[in-house]
CSV table of C-alpha atoms in Angstrom, one decimal:
chain,number,residue,atom,x,y,z
A,1,MET,CA,105.0,133.2,93.5
A,2,PHE,CA,108.4,132.1,94.4
A,3,SER,CA,112.1,132.4,93.0
A,4,VAL,CA,114.7,129.7,93.4
A,5,ARG,CA,118.0,131.5,93.4
A,6,ASN,CA,121.4,129.8,92.7
A,7,LEU,CA,120.6,126.5,94.5
A,8,SER,CA,123.3,124.1,94.7
A,9,PHE,CA,122.9,120.7,96.0
A,10,ALA,CA,125.0,117.3,96.2
A,11,TYR,CA,123.8,114.1,97.9
A,12,ASP,CA,126.2,113.0,100.8
A,13,GLY,CA,129.5,112.0,99.2
A,14,GLY,CA,128.0,112.2,95.7
A,15,SER,CA,128.4,114.4,92.7
A,16,GLN,CA,126.9,117.8,92.3
A,17,ILE,CA,123.3,117.4,91.2
A,18,LEU,CA,122.4,121.1,90.9
A,19,ASP,CA,124.9,123.8,90.4
A,20,ARG,CA,123.5,127.5,90.9
A,21,PHE,CA,120.1,126.5,89.7
A,22,SER,CA,117.6,129.2,89.4
A,23,ILE,CA,113.8,129.5,88.3
A,24,ASP,CA,110.7,131.8,88.9
A,25,VAL,CA,107.4,130.3,89.1
A,26,ASN,CA,104.4,132.6,88.9
A,27,SER,CA,100.8,132.4,90.5
A,28,ASN,CA,98.6,130.2,88.7
A,29,GLU,CA,101.1,128.8,86.3
A,30,ILE,CA,102.1,125.2,85.5
A,31,VAL,CA,105.8,124.9,85.0
A,32,SER,CA,107.2,121.6,84.0
A,33,LEU,CA,110.8,120.4,84.5
A,34,LEU,CA,111.9,117.9,81.7
A,35,GLY,CA,115.1,116.1,81.1
A,36,PRO,CA,117.0,112.8,81.3
A,37,SER,CA,117.2,110.8,84.6
A,38,GLY,CA,119.5,112.1,87.0
A,39,CYS,CA,119.5,115.7,85.7
A,40,GLY,CA,118.1,116.9,89.0
A,41,LYS,CA,114.5,117.4,88.3
A,42,SER,CA,113.1,115.6,91.4
A,43,THR,CA,115.8,117.2,93.6
A,44,VAL,CA,114.4,120.6,92.7
A,45,LEU,CA,111.0,119.5,93.8
A,46,ARG,CA,112.3,118.3,97.0
A,47,LEU,CA,114.4,121.3,97.7
A,48,VAL,CA,111.3,123.6,97.0
A,49,ALA,CA,109.1,121.2,99.4
A,50,GLY,CA,111.9,121.6,102.1
A,51,LEU,CA,112.4,117.9,102.1
A,52,LEU,CA,116.0,118.5,101.1
A,53,GLN,CA,118.3,121.4,102.3
A,54,ALA,CA,120.5,123.2,99.6
A,55,GLU,CA,124.2,123.9,100.3
A,56,GLU,CA,123.9,127.3,98.7
A,57,GLY,CA,121.2,129.4,97.3
A,58,GLU,CA,117.7,130.4,98.5
A,59,ILE,CA,114.3,130.1,97.7
A,60,VAL,CA,112.2,133.3,98.1
A,61,TRP,CA,108.5,133.2,98.6
A,62,SER,CA,106.3,136.2,97.7
A,63,GLU,CA,103.9,135.1,100.5
A,64,PRO,CA,103.4,131.9,102.8
A,65,GLN,CA,102.4,129.0,100.5
A,66,GLU,CA,100.4,126.0,101.2
A,67,LEU,CA,102.3,123.1,99.6
A,68,ALA,CA,101.2,119.7,98.4
A,69,PHE,CA,103.0,116.8,96.9
A,70,VAL,CA,102.0,114.1,94.3
A,71,PHE,CA,104.4,111.3,93.8
A,72,GLN,CA,105.1,108.7,90.9
A,73,ASP,CA,103.6,106.2,93.2
A,74,HIS,CA,100.2,106.9,94.5
A,75,ALA,CA,101.8,106.6,98.1
A,76,LEU,CA,98.3,105.9,99.7
A,77,MET,CA,98.2,104.3,103.1
A,78,PRO,CA,96.8,100.7,102.4
A,79,TRP,CA,95.3,100.6,106.0
A,80,ALA,CA,93.2,103.7,105.5
A,81,SER,CA,90.0,104.4,103.4
A,82,VAL,CA,90.1,106.8,100.7
A,83,GLU,CA,88.5,109.4,102.9
A,84,LYS,CA,91.0,109.0,105.7
A,85,ASN,CA,93.9,109.1,103.0
A,86,ALA,CA,92.5,112.3,101.5
A,87,SER,CA,92.1,113.9,104.9
A,88,LEU,CA,95.7,113.0,106.0
A,89,PRO,CA,97.2,116.5,105.4
A,90,GLY,CA,94.3,118.0,107.7
A,91,ARG,CA,94.7,115.2,110.3
A,92,LEU,CA,98.5,116.0,110.5
A,93,LYS,CA,97.8,119.7,110.9
A,94,GLY,CA,95.4,118.9,113.7
A,95,GLN,CA,92.2,120.3,111.8
A,96,ILE,CA,90.4,118.2,109.2
A,97,ASP,CA,88.5,120.3,106.7
A,98,GLU,CA,85.8,117.9,105.9
A,99,LYS,CA,84.2,120.0,103.1
A,100,ALA,CA,87.6,120.4,101.4
A,101,VAL,CA,88.1,116.6,101.6
A,102,PHE,CA,84.6,115.9,100.1
A,103,GLU,CA,85.0,118.5,97.4
A,104,ALA,CA,88.5,117.1,96.5
A,105,LEU,CA,87.1,113.6,96.2
A,106,GLU,CA,84.2,114.8,94.1
A,107,ALA,CA,86.7,116.8,91.9
A,108,VAL,CA,88.6,113.7,91.0
A,109,GLY,CA,85.6,111.6,90.5
A,110,LEU,CA,85.8,109.6,93.7
A,111,GLY,CA,82.6,110.9,95.3
A,112,GLY,CA,80.8,107.9,96.7
A,113,LEU,CA,84.0,105.8,97.1
A,114,GLU,CA,85.2,107.4,100.3
A,115,ASN,CA,84.9,104.2,102.3
A,116,ARG,CA,86.9,102.1,99.9
A,117,TYR,CA,90.2,101.0,100.6
A,118,PRO,CA,93.2,101.3,98.1
A,119,SER,CA,93.3,97.6,97.5
A,120,GLU,CA,89.6,98.1,96.2
A,121,LEU,CA,90.6,100.6,93.7
A,122,SER,CA,91.9,100.5,90.3
A,123,GLY,CA,95.4,102.1,89.3
A,124,GLY,CA,93.7,105.1,87.8
A,125,GLN,CA,91.4,105.5,90.9
A,126,ARG,CA,94.4,105.3,93.3
A,127,MET,CA,96.3,108.0,91.4
A,128,ARG,CA,93.0,110.1,91.6
A,129,ALA,CA,92.9,109.4,95.3
A,130,SER,CA,96.4,110.7,95.6
A,131,VAL,CA,95.5,113.9,93.7
A,132,ALA,CA,92.5,114.3,95.9
A,133,ARG,CA,94.7,114.2,99.1
A,134,ALA,CA,97.0,117.0,97.7
A,135,LEU,CA,94.0,119.0,96.8
A,136,ALA,CA,92.3,118.5,100.1
A,137,ALA,CA,95.2,120.5,101.5
A,138,SER,CA,94.0,123.5,99.6
A,139,PRO,CA,97.4,124.0,98.0
A,140,THR,CA,98.7,127.1,96.4
A,141,LEU,CA,101.5,125.2,95.0
A,142,LEU,CA,101.3,121.6,93.8
A,143,LEU,CA,104.6,119.6,93.4
A,144,MET,CA,104.1,116.7,91.2
A,145,ASP,CA,107.0,114.3,90.8
A,146,GLU,CA,106.3,112.1,87.5
A,147,PRO,CA,102.7,111.5,88.9
A,148,PHE,CA,101.3,109.7,85.9
A,149,ALA,CA,104.5,108.0,84.7
A,150,ALA,CA,103.4,104.5,85.8
A,151,LEU,CA,99.8,104.8,84.3
A,152,ASP,CA,99.1,103.5,80.9
A,153,GLU,CA,98.6,105.9,77.9
A,154,ILE,CA,94.8,106.2,78.1
A,155,LEU,CA,94.8,106.7,81.9
A,156,ARG,CA,97.6,109.1,81.5
A,157,PHE,CA,95.7,111.3,78.9
A,158,GLN,CA,92.6,111.2,81.3
A,159,MET,CA,94.7,112.3,84.3
A,160,ASN,CA,96.2,115.0,82.2
A,161,GLU,CA,92.6,116.3,81.4
A,162,LEU,CA,91.8,116.1,85.2
A,163,LEU,CA,94.8,118.2,86.0
A,164,LEU,CA,93.7,120.9,83.4
A,165,THR,CA,90.1,120.7,84.6
A,166,LEU,CA,91.2,121.2,88.2
A,167,LYS,CA,93.5,124.0,87.3
A,168,ALA,CA,90.6,125.8,85.5
A,169,GLN,CA,88.4,125.5,88.7
A,170,ARG,CA,91.0,126.2,91.4
A,171,GLU,CA,93.7,128.7,91.7
A,172,PHE,CA,97.0,127.0,92.3
A,173,SER,CA,100.5,126.8,90.6
A,174,ALA,CA,102.2,123.5,89.8
A,175,LEU,CA,105.7,122.6,89.4
A,176,PHE,CA,105.5,119.4,87.3
A,177,VAL,CA,108.4,116.8,86.8
A,178,THR,CA,108.0,114.6,83.8
A,179,HIS,CA,110.0,112.4,81.4
A,180,SER,CA,107.3,112.8,78.5
A,181,LEU,CA,107.8,115.8,76.3
A,182,PHE,CA,104.2,115.4,75.0
A,183,GLU,CA,102.8,115.6,78.5
A,184,ALA,CA,105.1,118.6,79.3
A,185,ALA,CA,104.0,120.4,76.1
A,186,TYR,CA,100.3,119.8,76.6
A,187,LEU,CA,100.1,120.6,80.3
A,188,SER,CA,102.4,123.4,80.8
A,189,ASP,CA,102.5,127.2,80.5
A,190,ARG,CA,106.3,126.8,80.5
A,191,VAL,CA,108.6,123.9,80.1
A,192,LEU,CA,112.1,124.1,81.5
A,193,VAL,CA,114.3,121.6,79.8
A,194,MET,CA,117.1,120.5,82.2
A,195,GLN,CA,120.5,118.9,81.4
A,196,ASP,CA,123.1,118.1,84.2
A,197,GLY,CA,121.6,120.3,86.9
A,198,LEU,CA,121.1,123.2,84.8
A,199,ILE,CA,118.2,124.7,82.6
A,200,CYS,CA,119.4,124.5,78.9
A,201,GLY,CA,116.1,126.0,77.5
A,202,THR,CA,112.6,127.1,78.1
A,203,VAL,CA,109.6,126.6,75.8
A,204,GLU,CA,106.2,128.4,76.2
A,205,PRO,CA,103.7,126.2,74.3
A,206,GLY,CA,100.9,128.9,74.7
A,207,LEU,CA,98.0,126.5,73.8
A,208,ASP,CA,94.5,127.6,73.5
A,209,ARG,CA,92.7,126.2,76.5
A,210,THR,CA,89.3,127.2,74.9
A,211,LEU,CA,89.8,124.3,72.5
A,212,GLY,CA,89.0,120.7,73.1
A,213,ALA,CA,91.7,118.2,74.0
A,214,GLU,CA,92.0,116.6,70.6
A,215,GLN,CA,92.2,120.2,68.9
A,216,GLN,CA,94.9,121.2,71.3
A,217,ARG,CA,97.0,118.1,70.8
A,218,THR,CA,96.8,118.6,67.0
A,219,SER,CA,97.3,122.4,67.0
A,220,PRO,CA,100.3,124.1,65.4
A,221,ALA,CA,101.2,125.5,68.8
A,222,TYR,CA,101.5,122.0,70.4
A,223,LEU,CA,103.4,120.6,67.6
A,224,THR,CA,105.9,123.6,67.5
A,225,ALA,CA,106.4,123.1,71.2
A,226,ILE,CA,107.2,119.5,70.8
A,227,GLN,CA,109.8,120.2,68.1
A,228,SER,CA,111.4,123.0,70.2
A,229,ILE,CA,111.6,120.7,73.3
A,230,SER,CA,112.9,117.8,71.1
A,231,ARG,CA,115.6,120.1,69.9
A,232,LEU,CA,116.5,121.3,73.3
A,233,MET,CA,116.7,117.7,74.7
A,234,ALA,CA,118.9,116.7,71.8
A,235,GLY,CA,121.4,119.4,73.0
A,236,ASP,CA,120.6,122.0,70.4
A,237,SER,CA,120.1,125.2,72.5
A,238,ALA,CA,120.1,127.6,69.6
B,1,MET,CA,85.6,75.8,104.8
B,2,LYS,CA,87.7,73.5,102.7
B,3,ARG,CA,90.7,74.8,104.8
B,4,ILE,CA,89.0,73.7,108.0
B,5,LEU,CA,87.3,70.4,106.7
B,6,LEU,CA,90.4,68.9,104.9
B,7,PRO,CA,92.8,68.9,107.9
B,8,VAL,CA,89.9,67.7,110.3
B,9,MET,CA,89.2,64.8,107.9
B,10,ALA,CA,92.9,63.9,107.7
B,11,PHE,CA,93.1,63.8,111.5
B,12,ALA,CA,90.0,61.8,111.7
B,13,THR,CA,91.4,59.4,109.2
B,14,LEU,CA,94.6,58.9,111.0
B,15,MET,CA,92.8,58.3,114.4
B,16,VAL,CA,90.7,55.7,112.8
B,17,PHE,CA,93.8,54.0,111.1
B,18,TRP,CA,95.6,54.2,114.4
B,19,GLN,CA,92.9,52.7,116.4
B,20,VAL,CA,92.4,49.9,113.8
B,21,TYR,CA,96.0,49.2,113.7
B,22,VAL,CA,96.7,49.1,117.5
B,23,THR,CA,93.6,46.9,117.9
B,24,PHE,CA,94.2,44.6,115.0
B,25,TYR,CA,97.9,44.0,115.8
B,26,ASP,CA,97.4,44.0,119.5
B,27,VAL,CA,100.3,46.6,120.1
B,28,PRO,CA,101.1,46.8,123.8
B,29,LYS,CA,99.9,50.1,125.2
B,30,PHE,CA,103.2,51.1,126.8
B,31,ILE,CA,104.6,51.2,123.2
B,32,LEU,CA,101.7,52.8,121.4
B,33,PRO,CA,98.3,53.2,123.2
B,34,ALA,CA,95.1,53.5,121.2
B,35,PRO,CA,93.5,57.0,120.6
B,36,SER,CA,90.6,55.8,122.7
B,37,ALA,CA,92.9,55.0,125.6
B,38,ILE,CA,94.5,58.3,125.2
B,39,TRP,CA,91.1,60.0,125.2
B,40,SER,CA,90.0,57.9,128.2
B,41,ALA,CA,93.2,59.0,130.2
B,42,LEU,CA,92.3,62.6,129.3
B,43,ILE,CA,88.6,62.4,130.5
B,44,ALA,CA,89.5,60.4,133.7
B,45,ASP,CA,91.8,63.3,135.0
B,46,LEU,CA,90.3,66.1,133.3
B,47,PRO,CA,90.4,68.7,136.3
B,48,LEU,CA,94.1,67.9,136.7
B,49,TRP,CA,94.8,68.3,132.9
B,50,THR,CA,92.8,71.4,132.8
B,51,SER,CA,94.8,73.1,135.6
B,52,SER,CA,98.0,71.9,133.9
B,53,ALA,CA,96.9,73.4,130.7
B,54,VAL,CA,96.0,76.5,132.2
B,55,SER,CA,99.3,76.8,134.0
B,56,THR,CA,101.2,76.2,130.7
B,57,LEU,CA,99.0,78.6,128.7
B,58,SER,CA,99.5,81.3,131.5
B,59,VAL,CA,103.3,80.9,131.3
B,60,THR,CA,103.1,81.1,127.4
B,61,ILE,CA,100.9,84.2,127.6
B,62,GLN,CA,103.0,86.0,130.2
B,63,ALA,CA,106.2,85.4,128.2
B,64,LEU,CA,104.5,86.3,124.8
B,65,ALA,CA,103.2,89.5,126.3
B,66,ALA,CA,106.8,90.5,127.8
B,67,ALA,CA,108.3,89.5,124.3
B,68,THR,CA,105.9,91.6,122.5
B,69,PHE,CA,106.3,94.8,124.7
B,70,SER,CA,110.1,94.4,124.8
B,71,GLY,CA,110.4,93.5,121.1
B,72,VAL,CA,108.5,96.4,120.0
B,73,LEU,CA,110.2,98.8,122.3
B,74,PHE,CA,113.7,97.7,121.2
B,75,ALA,CA,112.7,97.8,117.7
B,76,LEU,CA,111.4,101.3,118.0
B,77,GLY,CA,114.6,102.1,119.8
B,78,PHE,CA,116.6,100.5,116.8
B,79,SER,CA,114.6,102.6,114.3
B,80,LEU,CA,115.4,105.8,116.1
B,81,SER,CA,119.1,105.3,116.7
B,82,ARG,CA,121.5,103.4,114.6
B,83,THR,CA,124.1,103.6,117.5
B,84,PHE,CA,121.5,101.9,119.9
B,85,GLU,CA,120.9,99.3,117.2
B,86,ALA,CA,124.5,98.7,116.5
B,87,THR,CA,125.3,98.4,120.2
B,88,LEU,CA,122.5,96.0,121.2
B,89,TYR,CA,121.6,94.0,118.1
B,90,PRO,CA,124.5,91.4,118.5
B,91,PHE,CA,123.3,90.7,122.0
B,92,ALA,CA,119.8,90.0,120.7
B,93,VAL,CA,121.4,87.5,118.1
B,94,VAL,CA,123.3,85.8,121.0
B,95,LEU,CA,120.1,85.3,122.8
B,96,GLN,CA,118.6,83.8,119.6
B,97,VAL,CA,121.5,81.4,118.7
B,98,THR,CA,122.3,80.2,122.2
B,99,PRO,CA,120.2,77.0,122.7
B,100,VAL,CA,117.6,77.6,125.4
B,101,ILE,CA,118.2,74.2,126.8
B,102,ALA,CA,121.8,75.4,127.7
B,103,ILE,CA,120.4,78.6,129.4
B,104,ALA,CA,117.5,77.2,131.2
B,105,PRO,CA,119.5,75.6,134.1
B,106,LEU,CA,121.1,79.0,135.1
B,107,VAL,CA,117.8,80.8,134.9
B,108,LEU,CA,116.4,78.2,137.1
B,109,ILE,CA,119.1,78.5,139.6
B,110,TRP,CA,119.0,82.3,139.5
B,111,VAL,CA,115.2,83.0,139.8
B,112,GLY,CA,113.5,79.5,139.8
B,113,ILE,CA,114.4,77.9,143.0
B,114,ASP,CA,111.6,79.3,144.9
B,115,ASN,CA,109.4,80.0,141.9
B,116,VAL,CA,109.5,77.8,138.8
B,117,GLU,CA,106.8,79.8,137.0
B,118,ARG,CA,108.9,83.0,137.1
B,119,ALA,CA,112.0,81.1,135.4
B,120,GLN,CA,109.6,79.4,132.9
B,121,VAL,CA,108.4,82.9,131.8
B,122,ILE,CA,111.9,84.2,131.5
B,123,ILE,CA,113.1,81.2,129.4
B,124,ALA,CA,110.0,81.5,127.2
B,125,TRP,CA,110.6,85.2,126.8
B,126,LEU,CA,114.2,84.6,125.8
B,127,VAL,CA,113.0,82.3,122.8
B,128,ALA,CA,110.1,84.4,121.8
B,129,PHE,CA,111.8,87.8,122.0
B,130,PHE,CA,113.9,87.7,118.9
B,131,PRO,CA,111.4,87.0,116.0
B,132,ILE,CA,109.3,89.9,117.3
B,133,LEU,CA,112.4,92.3,117.5
B,134,ALA,CA,113.7,91.3,114.0
B,135,ASN,CA,110.3,91.4,112.4
B,136,MET,CA,109.3,94.6,114.0
B,137,SER,CA,112.7,96.1,113.0
B,138,ALA,CA,112.2,95.1,109.4
B,139,GLY,CA,108.6,96.4,109.5
B,140,LEU,CA,109.6,99.9,110.9
B,141,LYS,CA,112.3,99.9,108.0
B,142,SER,CA,109.7,99.2,105.3
B,143,VAL,CA,107.9,102.5,105.7
B,144,ASP,CA,106.9,103.8,102.1
B,145,ALA,CA,109.7,106.5,101.5
B,146,ASN,CA,107.1,108.7,99.9
B,147,LEU,CA,104.7,108.6,102.7
B,148,LEU,CA,107.5,109.5,105.0
B,149,GLU,CA,108.3,112.6,102.8
B,150,LEU,CA,104.6,113.5,102.9
B,151,PHE,CA,104.5,113.3,106.8
B,152,THR,CA,107.7,115.5,106.9
B,153,LEU,CA,106.1,117.9,104.3
B,154,TYR,CA,103.1,118.4,106.7
B,155,ARG,CA,105.2,118.6,109.7
B,156,ALA,CA,103.8,115.5,111.5
B,157,THR,CA,104.8,115.2,115.2
B,158,PRO,CA,106.8,112.1,116.2
B,159,LEU,CA,103.6,110.6,117.9
B,160,GLN,CA,101.6,111.1,114.6
B,161,ARG,CA,104.5,109.7,112.7
B,162,PHE,CA,104.4,106.5,115.0
B,163,ARG,CA,100.5,106.1,115.4
B,164,LEU,CA,99.6,107.0,111.7
B,165,LEU,CA,102.6,105.6,109.7
B,166,LEU,CA,105.1,103.4,111.4
B,167,TRP,CA,102.9,101.4,113.5
B,168,PRO,CA,100.4,100.5,110.8
B,169,THR,CA,103.2,99.8,108.4
B,170,ALA,CA,105.0,97.5,110.9
B,171,LEU,CA,101.7,95.8,112.0
B,172,PRO,CA,101.8,92.9,109.4
B,173,TYR,CA,105.3,92.1,110.4
B,174,LEU,CA,104.5,92.0,114.0
B,175,LEU,CA,101.4,89.8,113.4
B,176,ALA,CA,103.6,87.5,111.4
B,177,SER,CA,106.2,87.3,114.2
B,178,LEU,CA,103.5,86.6,116.8
B,179,LYS,CA,102.5,83.4,115.0
B,180,ILE,CA,106.1,82.3,115.3
B,181,SER,CA,106.9,83.6,118.8
B,182,GLY,CA,103.6,82.1,120.1
B,183,GLY,CA,104.8,78.7,119.4
B,184,LEU,CA,108.3,79.5,120.6
B,185,ALA,CA,107.1,80.8,124.0
B,186,LEU,CA,105.1,77.5,124.3
B,187,ILE,CA,108.4,75.6,123.5
B,188,GLY,CA,110.3,77.8,125.9
B,189,GLY,CA,107.8,77.2,128.7
B,190,VAL,CA,107.9,73.5,128.3
B,191,VAL,CA,111.7,73.2,127.9
B,192,ALA,CA,112.0,75.2,131.2
B,193,GLU,CA,109.6,72.8,133.0
B,194,PHE,CA,111.4,69.8,131.6
B,195,VAL,CA,114.8,71.2,133.1
B,196,ALA,CA,113.2,72.0,136.3
B,197,GLY,CA,112.1,68.5,136.5
B,198,SER,CA,109.9,68.8,139.6
B,199,GLY,CA,109.5,71.3,142.4
B,200,THR,CA,106.7,73.7,142.0
B,201,ALA,CA,106.0,73.1,138.2
B,202,THR,CA,102.5,72.1,137.5
B,203,GLY,CA,102.3,72.6,133.7
B,204,LEU,CA,101.7,69.9,131.0
B,205,ALA,CA,105.4,69.3,130.6
B,206,TRP,CA,105.6,68.2,134.2
B,207,ARG,CA,102.6,65.9,133.6
B,208,ILE,CA,104.3,64.4,130.7
B,209,ILE,CA,107.5,63.8,132.7
B,210,GLU,CA,105.5,62.2,135.6
B,211,ALA,CA,103.6,60.0,133.2
B,212,GLY,CA,106.9,59.0,131.5
B,213,ASN,CA,108.3,58.0,134.8
B,214,ARG,CA,105.3,55.7,135.5
B,215,LEU,CA,105.3,54.2,132.0
B,216,GLN,CA,101.9,55.7,131.5
B,217,ILE,CA,102.2,56.2,127.8
B,218,GLU,CA,98.5,57.1,127.1
B,219,LYS,CA,99.0,60.0,129.8
B,220,MET,CA,102.1,61.3,127.8
B,221,PHE,CA,100.3,61.2,124.6
B,222,ALA,CA,97.3,63.1,126.4
B,223,GLY,CA,99.9,65.8,127.5
B,224,LEU,CA,101.2,66.0,124.1
B,225,LEU,CA,97.8,66.4,122.6
B,226,LEU,CA,96.8,69.2,124.8
B,227,LEU,CA,100.3,70.9,124.2
B,228,SER,CA,99.7,70.7,120.4
B,229,GLY,CA,96.1,72.1,121.0
B,230,ILE,CA,97.6,75.1,122.8
B,231,GLY,CA,100.1,75.5,120.1
B,232,LEU,CA,97.3,75.3,117.5
B,233,LEU,CA,95.1,77.7,119.4
B,234,ILE,CA,97.9,80.4,119.6
B,235,PHE,CA,98.8,80.0,116.0
B,236,TYR,CA,95.3,80.1,114.5
B,237,GLY,CA,94.3,82.7,117.0
B,238,PHE,CA,97.0,85.0,115.7
B,239,ALA,CA,96.1,84.1,112.0
B,240,LEU,CA,92.6,85.1,112.7
B,241,LEU,CA,93.7,88.3,114.3
B,242,GLU,CA,95.9,89.0,111.3
B,243,ARG,CA,93.1,88.3,109.0
B,244,LEU,CA,90.8,90.6,110.7
B,245,LEU,CA,93.2,93.6,111.3
B,246,LEU,CA,94.7,93.3,107.8
B,247,ARG,CA,91.5,92.5,105.8
B,248,HIS,CA,91.5,95.7,103.8
B,249,ARG,CA,95.1,95.4,102.7
B,250,ALA,CA,96.0,93.8,99.4
């Protein structure tokens, strides 16, 4: 789908965040970037989104992509209804696909709440509205920057399930930034562990998606993936 | 309901106490007239008071409209160019910190000799402008950084960015500043009329000066009552507007 080749980036007057960073993301794949704060995970997302410009390197796309971004904060417009928030990408592009907006809201379980305002929603519903806004853009690549980090554990599990359900229903790739190795191991086809602007290891959990959530979370593949990720995060790249 | 009833009851109690005190102690009316005397003075010259109140209100509204338009425009300019902001912001602060009573005579000489109302509007604008500029600037800077990135991602035009993001974000700040600037515009207009003294001024301030010169204290109070009424009207008018426009926000 796209290849990031030798990207280097430093914020104005700051230290080098990324130094010749490279990854490949395939179609219909969820790739997680995992690592300590300041290792450059979010910077990679913003470079891929075109929100930041790299000093060196390039991003090569196999074909034009429709991008969508989900932030850690729901980033909804408090003055606009759920429907208006979800239709924002279309509004900015000058053509609102009402069917896509309606389907996105239905998909995240917010059907019937279109006219509510963010202040009238719970924390989980706001995050769902934020995901619906991204889905309404019919993305081929979903960029997610710690989208569920601010949610409590139960809600976080629910949102993980929602993402996997959506992924099973729609064709899109996702580049997912997280601090949680459990979340990364559960959601991802590939987990890239980052340290100081470089990838220090890759883990492919290979979970059997035909199993239920509980079975997947207790499966040997999941536990092995967590162990492997833990070792990489501890600095053992062997 | 409680928020309306409580101050109304407090006001009524004060009036009753005032009336009883003045009557019981036989306080001379040139020191403290009874509320009933103030009311009578108001009713006796109602057409004159009405036209004076309309004149004062007209000056206030004109000045506030000019301050809103210019404040929003300059704030927008500041948000677009740091150089523009760095160049002009100190001048805006100078306008704010220089006492309006000291500027008023100059403005009256420059533009108010043949038309006091024009000078009044300019002086009222001078005091009402800064809160709008400062609040609107703060509002435009308080835009959610994630939403800003989202608008960039979807390649929003500058107009879309202003209409769909900057303006709604800054609106609560603007409405808060209008509650302050509304009162300031009224004060500015009154100060200008006080400085002008006479001439073509027809507003409430001039009626108060005139009554003071004749020791008609009840008329002075009547003028003050109307000025307070206009101030309250402006403040609560904007408070209501704020409530209506921001009703969906947390």
